mmCIF file of N, CA, C and O in Angstrom:
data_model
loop_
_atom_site.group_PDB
_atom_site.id
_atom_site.type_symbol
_atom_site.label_atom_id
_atom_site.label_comp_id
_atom_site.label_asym_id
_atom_site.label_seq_id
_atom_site.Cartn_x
_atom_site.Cartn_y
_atom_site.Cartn_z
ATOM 1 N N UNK A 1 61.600 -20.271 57.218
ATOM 2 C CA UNK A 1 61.170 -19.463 58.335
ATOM 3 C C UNK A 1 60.639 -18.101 57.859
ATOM 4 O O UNK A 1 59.730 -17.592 58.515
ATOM 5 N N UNK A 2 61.003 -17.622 57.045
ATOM 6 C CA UNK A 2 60.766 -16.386 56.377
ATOM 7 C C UNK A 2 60.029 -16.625 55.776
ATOM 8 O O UNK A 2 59.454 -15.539 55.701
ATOM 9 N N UNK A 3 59.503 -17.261 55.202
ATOM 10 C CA UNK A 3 57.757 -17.817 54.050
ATOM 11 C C UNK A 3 56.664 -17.966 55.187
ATOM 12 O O UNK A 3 55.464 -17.717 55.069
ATOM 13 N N UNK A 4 57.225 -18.352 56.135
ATOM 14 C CA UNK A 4 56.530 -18.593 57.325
ATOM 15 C C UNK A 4 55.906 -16.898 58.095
ATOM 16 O O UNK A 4 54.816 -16.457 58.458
ATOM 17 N N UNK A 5 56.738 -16.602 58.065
ATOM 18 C CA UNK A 5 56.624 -14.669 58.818
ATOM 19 C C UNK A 5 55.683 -14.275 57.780
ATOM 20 O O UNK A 5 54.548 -13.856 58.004
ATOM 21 N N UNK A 6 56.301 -14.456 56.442
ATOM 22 C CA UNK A 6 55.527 -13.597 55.436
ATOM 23 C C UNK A 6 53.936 -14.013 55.296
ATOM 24 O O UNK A 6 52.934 -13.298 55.282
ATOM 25 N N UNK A 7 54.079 -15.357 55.205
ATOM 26 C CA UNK A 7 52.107 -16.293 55.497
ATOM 27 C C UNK A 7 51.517 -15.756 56.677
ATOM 28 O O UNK A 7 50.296 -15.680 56.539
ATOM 29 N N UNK A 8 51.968 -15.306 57.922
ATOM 30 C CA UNK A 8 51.736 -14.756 59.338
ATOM 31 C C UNK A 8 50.949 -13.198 58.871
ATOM 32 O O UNK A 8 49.809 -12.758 59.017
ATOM 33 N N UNK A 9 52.012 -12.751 58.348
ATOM 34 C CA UNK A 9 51.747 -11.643 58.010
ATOM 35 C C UNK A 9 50.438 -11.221 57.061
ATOM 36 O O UNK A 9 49.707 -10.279 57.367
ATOM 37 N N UNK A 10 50.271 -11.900 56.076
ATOM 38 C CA UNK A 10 49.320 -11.580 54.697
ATOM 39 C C UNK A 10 48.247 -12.323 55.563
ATOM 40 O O UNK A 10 47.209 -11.660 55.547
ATOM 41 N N UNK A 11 48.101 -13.680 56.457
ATOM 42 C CA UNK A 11 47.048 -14.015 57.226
ATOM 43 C C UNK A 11 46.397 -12.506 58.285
ATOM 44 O O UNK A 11 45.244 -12.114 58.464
ATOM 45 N N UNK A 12 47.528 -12.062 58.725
ATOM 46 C CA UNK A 12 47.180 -11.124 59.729
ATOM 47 C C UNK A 12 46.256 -9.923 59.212
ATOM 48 O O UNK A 12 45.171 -9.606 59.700
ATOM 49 N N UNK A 13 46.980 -9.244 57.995
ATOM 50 C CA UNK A 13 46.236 -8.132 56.660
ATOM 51 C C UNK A 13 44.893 -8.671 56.791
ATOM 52 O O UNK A 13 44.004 -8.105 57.427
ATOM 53 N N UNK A 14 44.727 -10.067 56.018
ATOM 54 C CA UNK A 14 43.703 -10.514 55.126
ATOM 55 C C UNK A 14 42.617 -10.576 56.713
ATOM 56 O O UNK A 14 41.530 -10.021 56.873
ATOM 57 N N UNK A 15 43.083 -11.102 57.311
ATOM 58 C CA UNK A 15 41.334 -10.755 58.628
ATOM 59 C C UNK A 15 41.793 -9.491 58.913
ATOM 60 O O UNK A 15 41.436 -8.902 57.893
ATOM 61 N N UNK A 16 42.403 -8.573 59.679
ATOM 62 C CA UNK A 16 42.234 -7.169 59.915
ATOM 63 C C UNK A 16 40.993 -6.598 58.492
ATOM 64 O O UNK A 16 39.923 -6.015 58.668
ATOM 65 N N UNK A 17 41.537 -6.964 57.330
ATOM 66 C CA UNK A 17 40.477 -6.168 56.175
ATOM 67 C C UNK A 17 39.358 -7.296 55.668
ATOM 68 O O UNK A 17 38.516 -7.095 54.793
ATOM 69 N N UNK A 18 39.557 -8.612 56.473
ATOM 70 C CA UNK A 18 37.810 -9.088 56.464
ATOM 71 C C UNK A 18 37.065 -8.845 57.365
ATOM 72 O O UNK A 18 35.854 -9.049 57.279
ATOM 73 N N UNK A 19 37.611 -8.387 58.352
ATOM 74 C CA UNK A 19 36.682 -7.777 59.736
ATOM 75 C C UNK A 19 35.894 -6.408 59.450
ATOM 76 O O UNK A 19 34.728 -6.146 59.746
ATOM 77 N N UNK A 20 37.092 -5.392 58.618
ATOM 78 C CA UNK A 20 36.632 -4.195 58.297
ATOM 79 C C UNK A 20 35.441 -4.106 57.507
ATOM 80 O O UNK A 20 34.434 -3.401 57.576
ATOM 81 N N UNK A 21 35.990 -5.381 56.426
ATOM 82 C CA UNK A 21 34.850 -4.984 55.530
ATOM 83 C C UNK A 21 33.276 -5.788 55.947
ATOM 84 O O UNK A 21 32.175 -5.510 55.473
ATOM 85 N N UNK A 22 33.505 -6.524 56.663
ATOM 86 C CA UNK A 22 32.217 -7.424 57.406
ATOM 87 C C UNK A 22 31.426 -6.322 58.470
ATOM 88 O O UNK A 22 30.238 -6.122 58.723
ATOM 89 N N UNK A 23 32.611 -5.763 58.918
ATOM 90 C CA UNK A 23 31.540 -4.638 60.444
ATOM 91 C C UNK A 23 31.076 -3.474 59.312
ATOM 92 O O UNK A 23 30.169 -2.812 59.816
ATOM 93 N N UNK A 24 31.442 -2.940 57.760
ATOM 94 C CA UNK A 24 30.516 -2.248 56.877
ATOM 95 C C UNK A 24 29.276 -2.699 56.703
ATOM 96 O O UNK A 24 28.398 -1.841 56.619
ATOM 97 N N UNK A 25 28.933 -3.958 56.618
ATOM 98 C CA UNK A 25 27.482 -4.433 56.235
ATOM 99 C C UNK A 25 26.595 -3.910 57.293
ATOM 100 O O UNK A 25 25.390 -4.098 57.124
ATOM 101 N N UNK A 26 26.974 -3.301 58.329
ATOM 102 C CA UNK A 26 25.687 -2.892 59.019
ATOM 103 C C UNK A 26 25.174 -1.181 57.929
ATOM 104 O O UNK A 26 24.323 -0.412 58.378
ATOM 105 N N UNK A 27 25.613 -1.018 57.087
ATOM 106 C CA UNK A 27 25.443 0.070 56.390
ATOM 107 C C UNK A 27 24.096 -0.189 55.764
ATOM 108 O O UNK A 27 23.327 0.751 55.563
ATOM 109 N N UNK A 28 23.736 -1.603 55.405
ATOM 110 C CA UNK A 28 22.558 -2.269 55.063
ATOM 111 C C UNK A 28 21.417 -1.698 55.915
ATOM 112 O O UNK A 28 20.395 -1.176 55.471
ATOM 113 N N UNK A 29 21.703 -1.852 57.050
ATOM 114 C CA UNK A 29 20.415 -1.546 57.961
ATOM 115 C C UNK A 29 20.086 -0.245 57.893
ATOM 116 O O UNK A 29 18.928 0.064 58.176
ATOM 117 N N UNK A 30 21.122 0.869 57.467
ATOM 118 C CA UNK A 30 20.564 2.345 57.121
ATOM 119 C C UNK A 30 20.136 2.975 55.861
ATOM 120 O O UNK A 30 19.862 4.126 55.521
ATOM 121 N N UNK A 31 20.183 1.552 55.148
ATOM 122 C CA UNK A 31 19.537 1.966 53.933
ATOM 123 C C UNK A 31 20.738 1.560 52.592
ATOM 124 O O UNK A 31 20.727 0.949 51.523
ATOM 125 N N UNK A 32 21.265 1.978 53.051
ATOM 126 C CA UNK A 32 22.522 1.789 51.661
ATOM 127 C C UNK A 32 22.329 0.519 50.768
ATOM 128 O O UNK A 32 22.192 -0.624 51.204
ATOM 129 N N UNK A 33 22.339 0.835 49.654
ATOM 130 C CA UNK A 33 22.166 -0.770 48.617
ATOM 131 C C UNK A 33 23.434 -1.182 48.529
ATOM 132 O O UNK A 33 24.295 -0.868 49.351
ATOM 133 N N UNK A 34 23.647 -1.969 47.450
ATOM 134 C CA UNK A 34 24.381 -3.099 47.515
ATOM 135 C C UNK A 34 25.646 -1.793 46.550
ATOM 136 O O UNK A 34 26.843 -1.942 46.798
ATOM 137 N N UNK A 35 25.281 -0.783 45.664
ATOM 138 C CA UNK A 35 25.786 -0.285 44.983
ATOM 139 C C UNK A 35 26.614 0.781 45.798
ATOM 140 O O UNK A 35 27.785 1.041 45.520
ATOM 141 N N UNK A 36 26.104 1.219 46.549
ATOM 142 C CA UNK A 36 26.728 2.535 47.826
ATOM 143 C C UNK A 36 27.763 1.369 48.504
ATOM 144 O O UNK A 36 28.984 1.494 48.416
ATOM 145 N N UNK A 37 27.090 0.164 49.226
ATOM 146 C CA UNK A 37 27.854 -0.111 50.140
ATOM 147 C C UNK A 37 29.226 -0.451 49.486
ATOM 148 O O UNK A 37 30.241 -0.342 50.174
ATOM 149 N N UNK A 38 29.327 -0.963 47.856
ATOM 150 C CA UNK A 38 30.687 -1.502 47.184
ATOM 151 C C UNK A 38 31.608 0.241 46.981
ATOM 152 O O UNK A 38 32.828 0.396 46.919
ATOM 153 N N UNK A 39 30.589 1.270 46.921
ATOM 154 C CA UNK A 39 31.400 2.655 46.855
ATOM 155 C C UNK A 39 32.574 2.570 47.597
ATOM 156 O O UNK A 39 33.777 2.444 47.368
ATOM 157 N N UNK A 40 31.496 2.731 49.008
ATOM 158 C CA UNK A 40 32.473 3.009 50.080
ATOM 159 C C UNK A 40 33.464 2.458 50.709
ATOM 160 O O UNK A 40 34.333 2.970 51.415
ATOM 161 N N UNK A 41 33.228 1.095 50.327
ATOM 162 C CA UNK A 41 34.331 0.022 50.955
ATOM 163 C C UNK A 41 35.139 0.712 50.290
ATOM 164 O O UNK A 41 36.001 1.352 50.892
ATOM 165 N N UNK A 42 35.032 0.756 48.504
ATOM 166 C CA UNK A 42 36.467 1.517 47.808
ATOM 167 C C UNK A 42 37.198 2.148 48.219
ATOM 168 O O UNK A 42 38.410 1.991 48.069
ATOM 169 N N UNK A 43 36.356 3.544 49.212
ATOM 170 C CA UNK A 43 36.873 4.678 49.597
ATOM 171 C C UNK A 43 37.785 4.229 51.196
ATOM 172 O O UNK A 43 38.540 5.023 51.756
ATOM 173 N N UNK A 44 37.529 2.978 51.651
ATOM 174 C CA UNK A 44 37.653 3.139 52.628
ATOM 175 C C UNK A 44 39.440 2.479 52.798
ATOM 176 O O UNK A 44 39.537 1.364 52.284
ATOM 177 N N UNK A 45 40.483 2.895 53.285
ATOM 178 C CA UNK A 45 42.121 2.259 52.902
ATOM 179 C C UNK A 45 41.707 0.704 54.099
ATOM 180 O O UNK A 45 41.542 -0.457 53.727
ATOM 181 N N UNK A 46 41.668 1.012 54.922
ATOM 182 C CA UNK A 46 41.403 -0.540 56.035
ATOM 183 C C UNK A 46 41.329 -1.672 55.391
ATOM 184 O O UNK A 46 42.002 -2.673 55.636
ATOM 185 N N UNK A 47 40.330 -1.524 54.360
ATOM 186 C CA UNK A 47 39.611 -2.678 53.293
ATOM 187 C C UNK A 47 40.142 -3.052 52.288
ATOM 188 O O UNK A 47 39.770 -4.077 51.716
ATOM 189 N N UNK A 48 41.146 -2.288 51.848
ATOM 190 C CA UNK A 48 41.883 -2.747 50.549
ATOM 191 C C UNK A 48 43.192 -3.879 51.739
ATOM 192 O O UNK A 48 44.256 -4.351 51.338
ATOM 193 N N UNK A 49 42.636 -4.011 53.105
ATOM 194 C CA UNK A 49 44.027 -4.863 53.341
ATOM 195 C C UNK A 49 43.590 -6.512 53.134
ATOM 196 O O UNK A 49 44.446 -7.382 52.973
ATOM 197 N N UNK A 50 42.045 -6.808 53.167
ATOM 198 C CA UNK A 50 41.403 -8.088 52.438
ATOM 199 C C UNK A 50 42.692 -8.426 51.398
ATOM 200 O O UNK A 50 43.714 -9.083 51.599
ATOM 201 N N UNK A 51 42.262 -7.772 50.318
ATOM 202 C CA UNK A 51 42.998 -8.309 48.700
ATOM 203 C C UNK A 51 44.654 -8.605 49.234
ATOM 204 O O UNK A 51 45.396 -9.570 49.050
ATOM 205 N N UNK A 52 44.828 -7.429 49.903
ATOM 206 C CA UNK A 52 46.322 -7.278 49.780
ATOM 207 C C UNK A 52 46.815 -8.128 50.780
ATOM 208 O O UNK A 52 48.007 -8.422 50.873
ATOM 209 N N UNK A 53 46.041 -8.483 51.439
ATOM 210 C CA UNK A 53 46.579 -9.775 52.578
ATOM 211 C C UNK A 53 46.726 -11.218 51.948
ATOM 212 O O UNK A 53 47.610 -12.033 52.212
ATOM 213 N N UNK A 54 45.492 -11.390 50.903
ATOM 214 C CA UNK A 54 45.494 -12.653 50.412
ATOM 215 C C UNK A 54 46.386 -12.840 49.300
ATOM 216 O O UNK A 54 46.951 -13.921 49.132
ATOM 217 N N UNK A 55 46.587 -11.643 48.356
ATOM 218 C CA UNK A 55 47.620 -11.941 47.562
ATOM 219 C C UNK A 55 49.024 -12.297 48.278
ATOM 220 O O UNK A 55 49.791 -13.168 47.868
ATOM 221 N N UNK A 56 49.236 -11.496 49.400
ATOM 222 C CA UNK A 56 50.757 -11.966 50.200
ATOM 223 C C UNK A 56 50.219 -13.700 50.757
ATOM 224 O O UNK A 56 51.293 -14.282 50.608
ATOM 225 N N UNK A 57 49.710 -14.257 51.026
ATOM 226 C CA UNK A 57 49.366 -15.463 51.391
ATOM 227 C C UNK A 57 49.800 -16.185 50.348
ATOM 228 O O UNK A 57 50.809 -16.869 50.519
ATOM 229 N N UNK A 58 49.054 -16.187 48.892
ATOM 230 C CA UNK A 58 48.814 -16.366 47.806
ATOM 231 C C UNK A 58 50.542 -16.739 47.227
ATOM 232 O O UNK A 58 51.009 -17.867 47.068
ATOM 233 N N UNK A 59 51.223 -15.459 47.004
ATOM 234 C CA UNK A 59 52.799 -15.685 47.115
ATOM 235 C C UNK A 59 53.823 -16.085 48.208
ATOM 236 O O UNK A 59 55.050 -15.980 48.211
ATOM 237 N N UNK A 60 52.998 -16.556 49.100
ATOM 238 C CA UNK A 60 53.961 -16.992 49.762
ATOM 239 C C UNK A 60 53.808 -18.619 50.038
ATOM 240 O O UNK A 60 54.716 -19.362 50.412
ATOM 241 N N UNK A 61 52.343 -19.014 49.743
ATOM 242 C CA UNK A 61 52.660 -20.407 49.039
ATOM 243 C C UNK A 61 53.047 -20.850 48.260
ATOM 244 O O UNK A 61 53.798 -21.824 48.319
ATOM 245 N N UNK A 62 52.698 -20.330 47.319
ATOM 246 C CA UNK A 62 53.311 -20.639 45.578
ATOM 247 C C UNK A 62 54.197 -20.467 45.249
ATOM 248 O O UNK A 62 54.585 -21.331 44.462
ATOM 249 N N UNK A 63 55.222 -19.288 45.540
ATOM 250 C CA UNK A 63 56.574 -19.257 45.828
ATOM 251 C C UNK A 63 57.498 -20.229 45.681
ATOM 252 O O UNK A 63 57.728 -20.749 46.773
ATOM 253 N N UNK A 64 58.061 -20.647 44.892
ATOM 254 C CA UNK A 64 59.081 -21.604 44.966
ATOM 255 C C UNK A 64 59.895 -21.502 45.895
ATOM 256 O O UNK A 64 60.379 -20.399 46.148
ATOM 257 N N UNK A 65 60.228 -22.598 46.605
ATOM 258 C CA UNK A 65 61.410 -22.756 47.742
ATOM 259 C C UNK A 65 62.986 -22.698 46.982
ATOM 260 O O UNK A 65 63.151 -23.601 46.161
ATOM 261 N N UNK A 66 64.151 -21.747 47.162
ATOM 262 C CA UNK A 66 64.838 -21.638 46.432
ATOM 263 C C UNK A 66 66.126 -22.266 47.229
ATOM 264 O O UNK A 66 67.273 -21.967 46.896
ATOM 265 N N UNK A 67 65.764 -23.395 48.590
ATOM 266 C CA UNK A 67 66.623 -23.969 49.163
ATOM 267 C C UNK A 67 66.750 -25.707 48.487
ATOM 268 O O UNK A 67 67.493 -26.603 48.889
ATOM 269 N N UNK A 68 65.847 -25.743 47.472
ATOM 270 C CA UNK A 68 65.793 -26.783 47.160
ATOM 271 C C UNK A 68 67.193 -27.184 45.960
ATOM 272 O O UNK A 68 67.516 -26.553 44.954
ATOM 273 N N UNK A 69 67.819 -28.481 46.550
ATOM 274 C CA UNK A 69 68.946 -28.552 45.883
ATOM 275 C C UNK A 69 68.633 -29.237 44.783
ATOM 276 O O UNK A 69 67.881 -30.200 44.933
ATOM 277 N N UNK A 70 69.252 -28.829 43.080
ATOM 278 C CA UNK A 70 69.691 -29.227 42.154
ATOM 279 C C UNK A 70 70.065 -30.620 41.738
ATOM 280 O O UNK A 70 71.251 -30.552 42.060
ATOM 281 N N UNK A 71 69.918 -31.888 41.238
ATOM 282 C CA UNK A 71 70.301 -32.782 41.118
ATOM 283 C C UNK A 71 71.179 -32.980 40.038
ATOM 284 O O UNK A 71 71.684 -34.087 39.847
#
């Protein structure tokens, strides 16, 4: 149940900071290249929740289940 909350959770991060960083590409239309627009995402905290959502996803599949009994 708790691997479960935690997958909820890093799902929830990971679109909140793919939305953020998807509604930046209109930065394109004012000119910004491909080199400005990777600046600013840097600068921007919203967007670092992409990575940091998928790595919590990431560990919370792979995670070994530690209810699993011993033979």
């Amino acid at each position: 149940m708790i691997r479960a909350f935690i997958f909820l959770v890093g799902f929830g991060s990971a679109v909140a900071g793919g939305i953020s960083t998807l509604a930046y590409l209109n930065l394109f239309v004012n000119g910004v290249d491909l080199k400005g627009y990777l600046l600013f995402i840097l600068k921007r905290p919203e967007c670092y929740l992409l990575p940091i959502g998928l790595l919590i996803v990431a560990s919370s599949i792979y995670t070994p289940d530690e209810k699993k009994s011993s033979n």
